[in-house]
mmCIF file of C-alpha atoms in Angstrom:
data_model
loop_
_atom_site.group_PDB
_atom_site.id
_atom_site.type_symbol
_atom_site.label_atom_id
_atom_site.label_comp_id
_atom_site.label_asym_id
_atom_site.label_seq_id
_atom_site.Cartn_x
_atom_site.Cartn_y
_atom_site.Cartn_z
ATOM 1 C CA MET A 1 125.197 -171.505 -6.785
ATOM 2 C CA LYS A 2 122.517 -174.137 -8.559
ATOM 3 C CA ARG A 3 120.086 -176.347 -6.660
ATOM 4 C CA ILE A 4 121.973 -179.344 -6.008
ATOM 5 C CA LEU A 5 119.014 -181.755 -4.935
ATOM 6 C CA LEU A 6 121.227 -184.836 -3.403
ATOM 7 C CA MET A 7 119.969 -187.682 -1.176
ATOM 8 C CA MET A 8 123.558 -189.627 -0.090
ATOM 9 C CA ALA A 9 123.564 -192.970 0.166
ATOM 10 C CA VAL A 10 124.598 -194.218 3.424
ATOM 11 C CA VAL A 11 127.918 -196.017 3.923
ATOM 12 C CA MET A 12 130.765 -196.311 7.036
ATOM 13 C CA PRO A 13 133.407 -193.857 6.831
ATOM 14 C CA ILE A 14 136.553 -195.117 6.515
ATOM 15 C CA THR A 15 138.480 -192.473 8.263
ATOM 16 C CA LEU A 16 138.666 -190.124 11.290
ATOM 17 C CA LEU A 17 139.206 -186.522 10.124
ATOM 18 C CA ALA A 18 140.309 -185.424 13.194
ATOM 19 C CA GLN A 19 143.893 -187.821 12.509
ATOM 20 C CA LYS A 20 147.101 -186.100 11.335
ATOM 21 C CA LYS A 21 147.326 -188.654 8.654
ATOM 22 C CA LEU A 22 144.861 -190.022 7.056
ATOM 23 C CA GLU A 23 143.934 -192.547 4.182
ATOM 24 C CA VAL A 24 140.764 -191.677 1.376
ATOM 25 C CA LYS A 25 140.732 -194.576 -1.432
ATOM 26 C CA GLY A 26 145.094 -195.218 -2.013
ATOM 27 C CA PHE A 27 145.413 -191.412 -1.368
ATOM 28 C CA GLU A 28 147.688 -190.772 2.295
ATOM 29 C CA LEU A 29 147.331 -187.384 3.497
ATOM 30 C CA ARG A 30 149.158 -185.616 5.411
ATOM 31 C CA GLN A 31 147.523 -182.361 7.583
ATOM 32 C CA LEU A 32 149.426 -179.424 6.912
ATOM 33 C CA LYS A 33 146.690 -177.018 8.635
ATOM 34 C CA ASP A 34 143.197 -177.310 9.831
ATOM 35 C CA VAL A 35 140.617 -174.969 10.881
ATOM 36 C CA GLU A 36 138.003 -175.975 13.016
ATOM 37 C CA ALA A 37 134.890 -176.035 12.080
ATOM 38 C CA GLN A 38 131.278 -176.442 13.220
ATOM 39 C CA ASP A 39 129.217 -179.659 12.347
ATOM 40 C CA VAL A 40 128.303 -180.904 9.262
ATOM 41 C CA GLN A 41 125.149 -179.997 8.267
ATOM 42 C CA ASN A 42 122.444 -181.300 5.726
ATOM 43 C CA GLN A 43 120.724 -178.815 3.429
ATOM 44 C CA ASN A 44 118.562 -181.700 2.184
ATOM 45 C CA ARG A 45 116.044 -180.813 -0.940
ATOM 46 C CA THR A 46 117.013 -177.057 -1.192
ATOM 47 C CA GLY A 47 118.933 -174.973 -3.392
ATOM 48 C CA THR A 48 120.591 -173.210 -0.189
ATOM 49 C CA CYS A 49 124.395 -174.332 -0.291
ATOM 50 C CA TRP A 50 125.443 -170.800 -0.515
ATOM 51 C CA SER A 51 123.858 -170.298 3.020
ATOM 52 C CA PHE A 52 124.914 -173.275 4.366
ATOM 53 C CA SER A 53 128.423 -172.516 3.378
ATOM 54 C CA THR A 54 129.072 -169.068 4.136
ATOM 55 C CA LEU A 55 126.994 -169.636 7.194
ATOM 56 C CA SER A 56 129.915 -172.052 7.681
ATOM 57 C CA PHE A 57 132.675 -170.164 7.084
ATOM 58 C CA LEU A 58 131.687 -167.552 9.440
ATOM 59 C CA GLU A 59 130.722 -169.943 12.118
ATOM 60 C CA SER A 60 134.610 -170.574 11.843
ATOM 61 C CA GLU A 61 134.950 -166.698 11.589
ATOM 62 C CA VAL A 62 133.152 -166.338 14.797
ATOM 63 C CA LYS A 63 135.791 -169.030 16.688
ATOM 64 C CA ARG A 64 138.939 -167.252 15.568
ATOM 65 C CA LEU A 65 137.712 -163.820 16.412
ATOM 66 C CA SER A 66 135.246 -164.312 19.793
ATOM 67 C CA GLY A 67 136.288 -167.486 20.914
ATOM 68 C CA LYS A 68 132.682 -168.747 20.488
ATOM 69 C CA GLU A 69 131.286 -171.534 18.948
ATOM 70 C CA VAL A 70 127.721 -171.196 17.738
ATOM 71 C CA LYS A 71 125.855 -172.725 15.047
ATOM 72 C CA LEU A 72 124.154 -169.852 12.820
ATOM 73 C CA SER A 73 120.442 -170.051 11.190
ATOM 74 C CA GLU A 74 120.943 -171.039 7.888
ATOM 75 C CA MET A 75 117.170 -169.903 7.354
ATOM 76 C CA TRP A 76 117.213 -166.940 8.591
ATOM 77 C CA ILE A 77 119.436 -165.817 5.867
ATOM 78 C CA VAL A 78 117.589 -167.841 3.269
ATOM 79 C CA ARG A 79 114.158 -165.971 4.469
ATOM 80 C CA HIS A 80 115.706 -162.417 4.343
ATOM 81 C CA THR A 81 117.167 -163.295 0.868
ATOM 82 C CA TYR A 82 113.699 -164.655 -0.551
ATOM 83 C CA ILE A 83 111.762 -161.118 0.725
ATOM 84 C CA GLU A 84 114.623 -158.821 -1.033
ATOM 85 C CA LYS A 85 114.977 -161.294 -4.172
ATOM 86 C CA ALA A 86 111.289 -160.916 -4.779
ATOM 87 C CA GLU A 87 111.199 -157.657 -4.163
ATOM 88 C CA ARG A 88 114.442 -156.942 -6.875
ATOM 89 C CA TYR A 89 112.406 -159.570 -9.294
ATOM 90 C CA VAL A 90 109.211 -157.536 -9.575
ATOM 91 C CA ARG A 91 110.556 -154.215 -9.611
ATOM 92 C CA PHE A 92 112.449 -155.588 -12.557
ATOM 93 C CA HIS A 93 109.515 -156.987 -14.473
ATOM 94 C CA GLY A 94 110.498 -160.300 -14.215
ATOM 95 C CA ASN A 95 113.836 -160.079 -15.979
ATOM 96 C CA VAL A 96 116.136 -160.749 -13.111
ATOM 97 C CA ASN A 97 116.963 -164.466 -11.163
ATOM 98 C CA PHE A 98 114.271 -166.042 -9.297
ATOM 99 C CA ASP A 99 115.620 -168.964 -8.046
ATOM 100 C CA ALA A 100 116.857 -170.802 -4.655
ATOM 101 C CA GLY A 101 120.501 -170.713 -5.209
ATOM 102 C CA GLY A 102 122.701 -167.543 -4.392
ATOM 103 C CA ALA A 103 125.723 -166.437 -3.510
ATOM 104 C CA PHE A 104 128.495 -165.855 -0.668
ATOM 105 C CA HIS A 105 127.661 -162.189 -1.015
ATOM 106 C CA ASP A 106 123.775 -162.762 0.006
ATOM 107 C CA VAL A 107 124.857 -163.745 3.591
ATOM 108 C CA THR A 108 127.259 -161.066 4.282
ATOM 109 C CA ALA A 109 124.494 -158.419 2.707
ATOM 110 C CA MET A 110 121.400 -160.074 4.743
ATOM 111 C CA ILE A 111 123.287 -159.771 7.939
ATOM 112 C CA LYS A 112 124.434 -156.184 7.877
ATOM 113 C CA LYS A 113 121.143 -155.312 7.232
ATOM 114 C CA TYR A 114 119.123 -157.804 9.805
ATOM 115 C CA GLY A 115 121.562 -159.411 11.771
ATOM 116 C CA ILE A 116 121.731 -163.252 12.537
ATOM 117 C CA VAL A 117 120.305 -165.550 14.966
ATOM 118 C CA PRO A 118 121.483 -168.881 16.126
ATOM 119 C CA GLN A 119 119.866 -172.003 14.448
ATOM 120 C CA SER A 120 118.005 -173.190 17.545
ATOM 121 C CA GLU A 121 116.608 -170.040 17.364
ATOM 122 C CA TYR A 122 115.026 -170.452 13.930
ATOM 123 C CA THR A 123 115.150 -173.806 12.215
ATOM 124 C CA GLY A 124 113.294 -172.667 9.199
ATOM 125 C CA LEU A 125 111.308 -176.074 9.757
ATOM 126 C CA GLY A 126 107.499 -174.367 9.918
ATOM 127 C CA TYR A 127 105.676 -176.930 7.481
ATOM 128 C CA GLY A 128 105.517 -180.159 8.686
ATOM 129 C CA ARG A 129 108.806 -181.645 8.192
ATOM 130 C CA ASP A 130 112.203 -182.458 10.235
ATOM 131 C CA LYS A 131 114.400 -182.022 7.044
ATOM 132 C CA HIS A 132 114.404 -178.666 4.647
ATOM 133 C CA TYR A 133 112.757 -179.335 1.229
ATOM 134 C CA HIS A 134 111.645 -176.295 -0.468
ATOM 135 C CA GLY A 135 110.785 -177.355 -3.693
ATOM 136 C CA GLU A 136 107.042 -176.143 -2.685
ATOM 137 C CA LEU A 137 107.910 -173.000 -1.084
ATOM 138 C CA ASN A 138 110.122 -172.248 -4.535
ATOM 139 C CA THR A 139 107.008 -172.724 -6.631
ATOM 140 C CA VAL A 140 104.545 -171.006 -4.846
ATOM 141 C CA LEU A 141 106.775 -167.741 -4.130
ATOM 142 C CA LYS A 142 107.164 -167.975 -8.230
ATOM 143 C CA ALA A 143 104.187 -167.995 -8.683
ATOM 144 C CA MET A 144 103.103 -165.667 -6.793
ATOM 145 C CA CYS A 145 105.736 -163.101 -8.084
ATOM 146 C CA ASP A 146 105.152 -163.618 -11.490
ATOM 147 C CA ALA A 147 101.038 -163.436 -11.370
ATOM 148 C CA ILE A 148 102.126 -160.181 -8.886
ATOM 149 C CA ILE A 149 104.138 -158.706 -12.606
ATOM 150 C CA LYS A 150 101.194 -159.450 -15.053
ATOM 151 C CA ASN A 151 99.212 -157.162 -12.668
ATOM 152 C CA ARG A 152 95.604 -157.842 -14.021
ATOM 153 C CA ASN A 153 94.188 -154.632 -11.872
ATOM 154 C CA GLY A 154 96.628 -152.071 -14.127
ATOM 155 C CA GLU A 155 98.518 -150.952 -11.190
ATOM 156 C CA LEU A 156 100.461 -152.889 -7.606
ATOM 157 C CA THR A 157 98.474 -152.920 -4.667
ATOM 158 C CA THR A 158 99.985 -152.115 -1.172
ATOM 159 C CA ALA A 159 99.946 -155.487 -0.540
ATOM 160 C CA TRP A 160 101.792 -157.824 -2.074
ATOM 161 C CA GLN A 161 104.692 -157.647 -0.476
ATOM 162 C CA LYS A 162 103.018 -158.713 3.195
ATOM 163 C CA ALA A 163 102.123 -161.038 1.185
ATOM 164 C CA ILE A 164 105.498 -162.521 -0.135
ATOM 165 C CA ALA A 165 106.509 -162.124 3.530
ATOM 166 C CA SER A 166 103.398 -163.953 4.985
ATOM 167 C CA VAL A 167 103.922 -167.394 2.653
ATOM 168 C CA ILE A 168 107.461 -167.182 3.835
ATOM 169 C CA ASP A 169 107.051 -167.045 7.155
ATOM 170 C CA ALA A 170 104.034 -169.963 6.810
ATOM 171 C CA TYR A 171 107.044 -172.145 5.804
ATOM 172 C CA LEU A 172 109.791 -170.839 7.494
ATOM 173 C CA GLY A 173 108.636 -169.418 10.486
ATOM 174 C CA ASP A 174 107.836 -165.880 11.810
ATOM 175 C CA PRO A 175 111.213 -163.542 12.382
ATOM 176 C CA VAL A 176 112.454 -163.148 15.920
ATOM 177 C CA THR A 177 113.062 -160.312 17.512
ATOM 178 C CA GLU A 178 114.739 -160.901 20.705
ATOM 179 C CA PHE A 179 115.889 -164.493 22.206
ATOM 180 C CA THR A 180 118.475 -165.349 25.292
ATOM 181 C CA PHE A 181 121.516 -167.187 24.124
ATOM 182 C CA GLU A 182 124.500 -167.542 26.973
ATOM 183 C CA GLU A 183 122.168 -165.931 29.172
ATOM 184 C CA LYS A 184 122.353 -162.476 27.999
ATOM 185 C CA THR A 185 119.262 -161.510 25.834
ATOM 186 C CA PHE A 186 120.034 -160.051 22.379
ATOM 187 C CA ASN A 187 118.145 -159.138 19.179
ATOM 188 C CA PRO A 188 119.057 -160.366 15.842
ATOM 189 C CA MET A 189 121.704 -156.945 14.880
ATOM 190 C CA SER A 190 122.946 -157.072 19.003
ATOM 191 C CA PHE A 191 124.159 -160.847 18.377
ATOM 192 C CA ARG A 192 126.078 -159.851 15.047
ATOM 193 C CA ASP A 193 127.691 -157.459 17.006
ATOM 194 C CA TYR A 194 128.149 -159.936 20.028
ATOM 195 C CA LEU A 195 130.054 -162.544 17.910
ATOM 196 C CA LYS A 196 131.874 -159.753 16.348
ATOM 197 C CA ILE A 197 130.915 -160.265 12.168
ATOM 198 C CA ASN A 198 131.685 -157.007 10.423
ATOM 199 C CA PRO A 199 130.107 -158.042 6.666
ATOM 200 C CA ASP A 200 132.137 -155.294 5.181
ATOM 201 C CA ASP A 201 135.650 -157.126 6.613
ATOM 202 C CA TYR A 202 135.082 -160.078 3.707
ATOM 203 C CA VAL A 203 135.901 -159.844 -0.102
ATOM 204 C CA VAL A 204 135.239 -161.867 -2.546
ATOM 205 C CA LEU A 205 137.666 -162.848 -5.156
ATOM 206 C CA THR A 206 137.618 -164.497 -8.607
ATOM 207 C CA SER A 207 140.319 -165.421 -11.182
ATOM 208 C CA PHE A 208 139.140 -164.730 -15.159
ATOM 209 C CA THR A 209 140.750 -163.160 -18.258
ATOM 210 C CA HIS A 210 137.742 -161.535 -19.922
ATOM 211 C CA GLN A 211 137.950 -159.271 -17.077
ATOM 212 C CA PRO A 212 140.831 -156.591 -15.891
ATOM 213 C CA MET A 213 143.308 -157.316 -13.519
ATOM 214 C CA ASN A 214 143.005 -156.214 -9.803
ATOM 215 C CA GLU A 215 139.484 -154.382 -10.245
ATOM 216 C CA PRO A 216 136.216 -155.685 -9.516
ATOM 217 C CA PHE A 217 133.628 -156.436 -11.447
ATOM 218 C CA ILE A 218 130.298 -158.139 -11.585
ATOM 219 C CA LEU A 219 130.888 -161.734 -11.769
ATOM 220 C CA GLU A 220 128.506 -163.280 -15.024
ATOM 221 C CA LEU A 221 126.129 -165.464 -12.702
ATOM 222 C CA PRO A 222 122.626 -166.310 -13.036
ATOM 223 C CA ASP A 223 122.442 -166.692 -9.209
ATOM 224 C CA ASN A 224 124.104 -163.324 -8.827
ATOM 225 C CA TRP A 225 120.638 -161.622 -8.573
ATOM 226 C CA MET A 226 122.271 -158.729 -6.293
ATOM 227 C CA HIS A 227 124.502 -158.075 -8.987
ATOM 228 C CA GLU A 228 127.650 -157.412 -6.638
ATOM 229 C CA VAL A 229 131.290 -157.647 -7.427
ATOM 230 C CA ALA A 230 134.237 -159.626 -7.189
ATOM 231 C CA TYR A 231 138.206 -158.801 -7.541
ATOM 232 C CA ASN A 232 139.519 -160.136 -10.293
ATOM 233 C CA ILE A 233 143.312 -161.439 -9.643
ATOM 234 C CA THR A 234 145.341 -163.837 -11.716
ATOM 235 C CA LEU A 235 145.323 -167.054 -10.966
ATOM 236 C CA ASP A 236 149.102 -167.354 -9.432
ATOM 237 C CA ASP A 237 147.843 -164.668 -6.668
ATOM 238 C CA PHE A 238 144.608 -166.744 -6.279
ATOM 239 C CA MET A 239 146.150 -170.091 -5.494
ATOM 240 C CA SER A 240 148.527 -168.058 -3.322
ATOM 241 C CA THR A 241 145.835 -166.338 -1.492
ATOM 242 C CA MET A 242 144.373 -169.749 -0.867
ATOM 243 C CA ASP A 243 147.575 -171.338 0.085
ATOM 244 C CA TYR A 244 148.103 -167.911 2.350
ATOM 245 C CA SER A 245 144.995 -167.917 4.057
ATOM 246 C CA ILE A 246 144.425 -171.459 5.176
ATOM 247 C CA ASP A 247 148.341 -171.718 6.722
ATOM 248 C CA ARG A 248 147.308 -168.732 8.849
ATOM 249 C CA GLY A 249 144.591 -170.167 10.185
ATOM 250 C CA TYR A 250 141.559 -168.579 8.132
ATOM 251 C CA SER A 251 138.990 -170.807 6.093
ATOM 252 C CA ILE A 252 137.775 -170.149 2.421
ATOM 253 C CA ALA A 253 134.065 -170.059 1.403
ATOM 254 C CA TRP A 254 134.270 -171.418 -1.908
ATOM 255 C CA ALA A 255 132.124 -171.694 -5.126
ATOM 256 C CA ALA A 256 132.707 -174.074 -7.639
ATOM 257 C CA ASP A 257 131.794 -176.900 -10.543
ATOM 258 C CA VAL A 258 130.909 -180.238 -9.134
ATOM 259 C CA SER A 259 129.460 -181.870 -12.566
ATOM 260 C CA GLU A 260 133.066 -183.385 -13.368
ATOM 261 C CA SER A 261 133.235 -187.235 -13.797
ATOM 262 C CA GLY A 262 136.406 -186.514 -10.990
ATOM 263 C CA PHE A 263 134.031 -185.073 -8.275
ATOM 264 C CA ARG A 264 133.593 -188.126 -6.291
ATOM 265 C CA PHE A 265 132.038 -186.757 -3.143
ATOM 266 C CA ARG A 266 130.963 -190.533 -2.091
ATOM 267 C CA ASP A 267 134.271 -191.359 -1.785
ATOM 268 C CA GLY A 268 135.511 -188.061 -0.420
ATOM 269 C CA LEU A 269 137.911 -186.668 -3.747
ATOM 270 C CA ALA A 270 137.716 -184.653 -6.003
ATOM 271 C CA LEU A 271 140.062 -184.867 -9.359
ATOM 272 C CA VAL A 272 140.867 -183.745 -12.559
ATOM 273 C CA PRO A 273 142.017 -187.186 -13.862
ATOM 274 C CA GLU A 274 143.973 -186.527 -17.362
ATOM 275 C CA ASN A 275 141.750 -189.236 -19.532
ATOM 276 C CA GLY A 276 139.052 -188.645 -17.099
ATOM 277 C CA PHE A 277 136.573 -191.267 -15.616
ATOM 278 C CA LYS A 278 133.448 -191.282 -18.228
ATOM 279 C CA GLY A 279 132.710 -194.070 -19.837
ATOM 280 C CA MET A 280 134.382 -195.811 -16.867
ATOM 281 C CA SER A 281 132.802 -199.090 -14.503
ATOM 282 C CA LYS A 282 132.504 -198.490 -10.937
ATOM 283 C CA THR A 283 134.657 -201.236 -10.202
ATOM 284 C CA GLN A 284 137.209 -199.361 -12.862
ATOM 285 C CA VAL A 285 137.231 -196.129 -10.876
ATOM 286 C CA ASP A 286 137.395 -197.645 -7.624
ATOM 287 C CA SER A 287 140.822 -199.721 -8.691
ATOM 288 C CA ALA A 288 142.265 -196.166 -10.065
ATOM 289 C CA LEU A 289 141.189 -194.472 -7.105
ATOM 290 C CA LYS A 290 142.865 -197.298 -5.030
ATOM 291 C CA SER A 291 146.068 -196.633 -6.513
ATOM 292 C CA GLY A 292 146.400 -193.545 -5.125
ATOM 293 C CA ALA A 293 148.212 -192.089 -8.087
ATOM 294 C CA VAL A 294 145.531 -190.774 -10.388
ATOM 295 C CA LYS A 295 147.556 -188.632 -13.076
ATOM 296 C CA GLU A 296 145.995 -185.364 -13.182
ATOM 297 C CA LYS A 297 145.511 -182.528 -16.230
ATOM 298 C CA GLN A 298 147.811 -179.504 -15.473
ATOM 299 C CA ILE A 299 145.625 -176.716 -15.021
ATOM 300 C CA GLY A 300 146.456 -173.001 -16.286
ATOM 301 C CA VAL A 301 144.857 -170.171 -17.252
ATOM 302 C CA GLY A 302 143.186 -171.230 -20.651
ATOM 303 C CA GLU A 303 142.040 -174.070 -19.495
ATOM 304 C CA ARG A 304 140.346 -172.229 -16.699
ATOM 305 C CA GLN A 305 138.916 -169.251 -18.745
ATOM 306 C CA ALA A 306 137.877 -172.432 -21.700
ATOM 307 C CA GLY A 307 135.946 -173.979 -19.121
ATOM 308 C CA TYR A 308 133.675 -170.808 -17.702
ATOM 309 C CA ASP A 309 132.975 -169.515 -21.877
ATOM 310 C CA ASN A 310 131.618 -172.840 -22.928
ATOM 311 C CA TYR A 311 129.813 -173.497 -19.954
ATOM 312 C CA THR A 312 131.553 -176.493 -18.780
ATOM 313 C CA THR A 313 132.343 -175.340 -15.297
ATOM 314 C CA THR A 314 129.285 -173.198 -14.024
ATOM 315 C CA ASP A 315 128.040 -172.125 -10.793
ATOM 316 C CA ASP A 316 127.196 -175.238 -9.068
ATOM 317 C CA HIS A 317 127.928 -175.190 -5.773
ATOM 318 C CA GLY A 318 128.784 -172.815 -2.141
ATOM 319 C CA MET A 319 130.818 -175.168 0.268
ATOM 320 C CA HIS A 320 133.365 -174.391 3.051
ATOM 321 C CA ILE A 321 137.484 -174.756 2.703
ATOM 322 C CA THR A 322 138.473 -175.902 6.050
ATOM 323 C CA GLY A 323 141.843 -177.174 5.451
ATOM 324 C CA MET A 324 145.306 -178.135 3.371
ATOM 325 C CA TYR A 325 146.886 -181.506 2.712
ATOM 326 C CA ARG A 326 149.463 -183.145 1.089
ATOM 327 C CA ASP A 327 149.602 -187.098 -0.237
ATOM 328 C CA GLN A 328 152.274 -189.534 -0.344
ATOM 329 C CA ASN A 329 153.360 -188.179 -3.920
ATOM 330 C CA GLY A 330 153.653 -184.269 -2.295
ATOM 331 C CA ASN A 331 149.927 -182.935 -4.542
ATOM 332 C CA LEU A 332 148.731 -180.263 -2.109
ATOM 333 C CA PHE A 333 144.659 -181.163 -1.476
ATOM 334 C CA PHE A 334 141.869 -178.734 -0.124
ATOM 335 C CA LYS A 335 140.100 -180.533 2.715
ATOM 336 C CA VAL A 336 136.247 -179.059 2.395
ATOM 337 C CA LYS A 337 132.968 -179.144 4.162
ATOM 338 C CA ASN A 338 129.932 -180.144 2.655
ATOM 339 C CA SER A 339 125.945 -179.740 3.506
ATOM 340 C CA TRP A 340 124.892 -182.815 2.274
ATOM 341 C CA GLY A 341 124.958 -184.678 5.931
ATOM 342 C CA ASP A 342 128.222 -186.797 7.095
ATOM 343 C CA GLN A 343 127.079 -189.887 5.593
ATOM 344 C CA ASN A 344 129.944 -190.329 3.074
ATOM 345 C CA GLU A 345 133.690 -192.120 3.464
ATOM 346 C CA CYS A 346 135.389 -188.683 5.532
ATOM 347 C CA ASP A 347 132.074 -187.910 7.296
ATOM 348 C CA GLY A 348 130.848 -184.830 5.344
ATOM 349 C CA TYR A 349 134.102 -183.456 3.749
ATOM 350 C CA PHE A 350 135.751 -184.518 0.871
ATOM 351 C CA PHE A 351 139.188 -183.510 -0.214
ATOM 352 C CA ALA A 352 139.370 -181.478 -3.624
ATOM 353 C CA SER A 353 143.107 -181.815 -5.253
ATOM 354 C CA GLU A 354 144.696 -178.288 -6.492
ATOM 355 C CA ALA A 355 144.112 -179.387 -9.939
ATOM 356 C CA TYR A 356 140.850 -179.383 -8.818
ATOM 357 C CA VAL A 357 140.875 -176.040 -7.283
ATOM 358 C CA LYS A 358 142.245 -174.271 -9.932
ATOM 359 C CA TYR A 359 140.137 -175.354 -12.422
ATOM 360 C CA LYS A 360 136.912 -175.891 -11.295
ATOM 361 C CA THR A 361 136.759 -172.539 -8.488
ATOM 362 C CA ILE A 362 134.081 -169.713 -9.509
ATOM 363 C CA ASP A 363 135.048 -167.400 -6.825
ATOM 364 C CA ILE A 364 135.704 -167.584 -3.491
ATOM 365 C CA MET A 365 135.092 -165.154 -0.071
ATOM 366 C CA VAL A 366 137.958 -164.421 2.486
ATOM 367 C CA HIS A 367 138.535 -161.926 4.932
ATOM 368 C CA LYS A 368 140.511 -159.019 3.847
ATOM 369 C CA ASP A 369 143.273 -159.417 6.780
ATOM 370 C CA ALA A 370 143.710 -163.166 4.939
ATOM 371 C CA LEU A 371 144.494 -161.174 2.096
ATOM 372 C CA PRO A 372 148.456 -160.887 1.275
ATOM 373 C CA LYS A 373 149.973 -157.560 2.155
ATOM 374 C CA THR A 374 150.990 -157.466 -1.550
ATOM 375 C CA LEU A 375 147.273 -158.028 -3.111
ATOM 376 C CA LYS A 376 146.160 -155.735 -0.838
ATOM 377 C CA LYS A 377 147.828 -153.362 -1.922
ATOM 378 C CA LYS A 378 146.797 -154.105 -5.297
ATOM 379 C CA LEU A 379 143.217 -153.776 -5.044
ATOM 380 C CA GLY A 380 143.244 -151.361 -2.707
ATOM 381 C CA ILE A 381 141.562 -153.042 0.260
ATOM 382 C CA GLN A 382 142.405 -151.558 3.674
#
């Protein structure tokens, strides 16, 4: 996902998300299903939404699998990802992406290799700030990697990997080797197992027509630096799988484009208005939203593929879908947990219409048991 660098203005919340019925602008939303999630976090001025969203998703999985509530460390994942990313960047002579962005499978891959720790054990705030700011870190690491590739000595030294790791540790903190949780002693690997997180149980799904259906392929995104695969399924299967998952108590890690004029995080909504909001004043947009009857575009396979092909649908942001609601007109909305703090009209959440999700989703991650049996069979997933 691309870097999203936002500082949200403080506004008073107008609803309590714990209510089974709530109003967001003019939309009266009735809860169909809601999955428990940990508190909303703030990635602040970093491009680490992929880590925040995936760990929020996995925190809900931990609750579902073990009944335990734990806040996991996003920066533990970022630390190890940067080290792995730097090595690949150097080995590819700089011909692979090296940036703050990433993908859901980065997180499961790092947990599989390095384990996981609670956020309290590794805050990643080792540089004199109480919030996350990675501009300096990103710039320093990229410059170091480029200097290593340029290689003025004629051959690489044996020190460059240690040098990269030392810079990361200077900013984010030294790696944790042992800690106490619930009066028990763990290391990162044993803690992963204690929480019943099996990285191999999670699959990434997408839906585009330029690749064969029901087959895995390397999703062509700059931030897919690991060149990992997603399963390509039909749009009907994709949307029905999301419904099926949430309905059965599984939440979803969701990557989507958030550059559309209908993406209104401050208002707590994401819509695909038929005529768009571009060119409209704030007063006109507010009036349209307060009507609760914004007519949306009809989204099909063609519109979705065209957005991906012409770069109007890009891998902007990772989020966490935790519920489904219907409005007063029977339209379906997905409840989305964001990582931009809790200062919007829905305490850090927003509600994305079915049309928006169908149109602007890049990919999702789910537990393999959240897949309908017929789809598992099609994909050959055990």
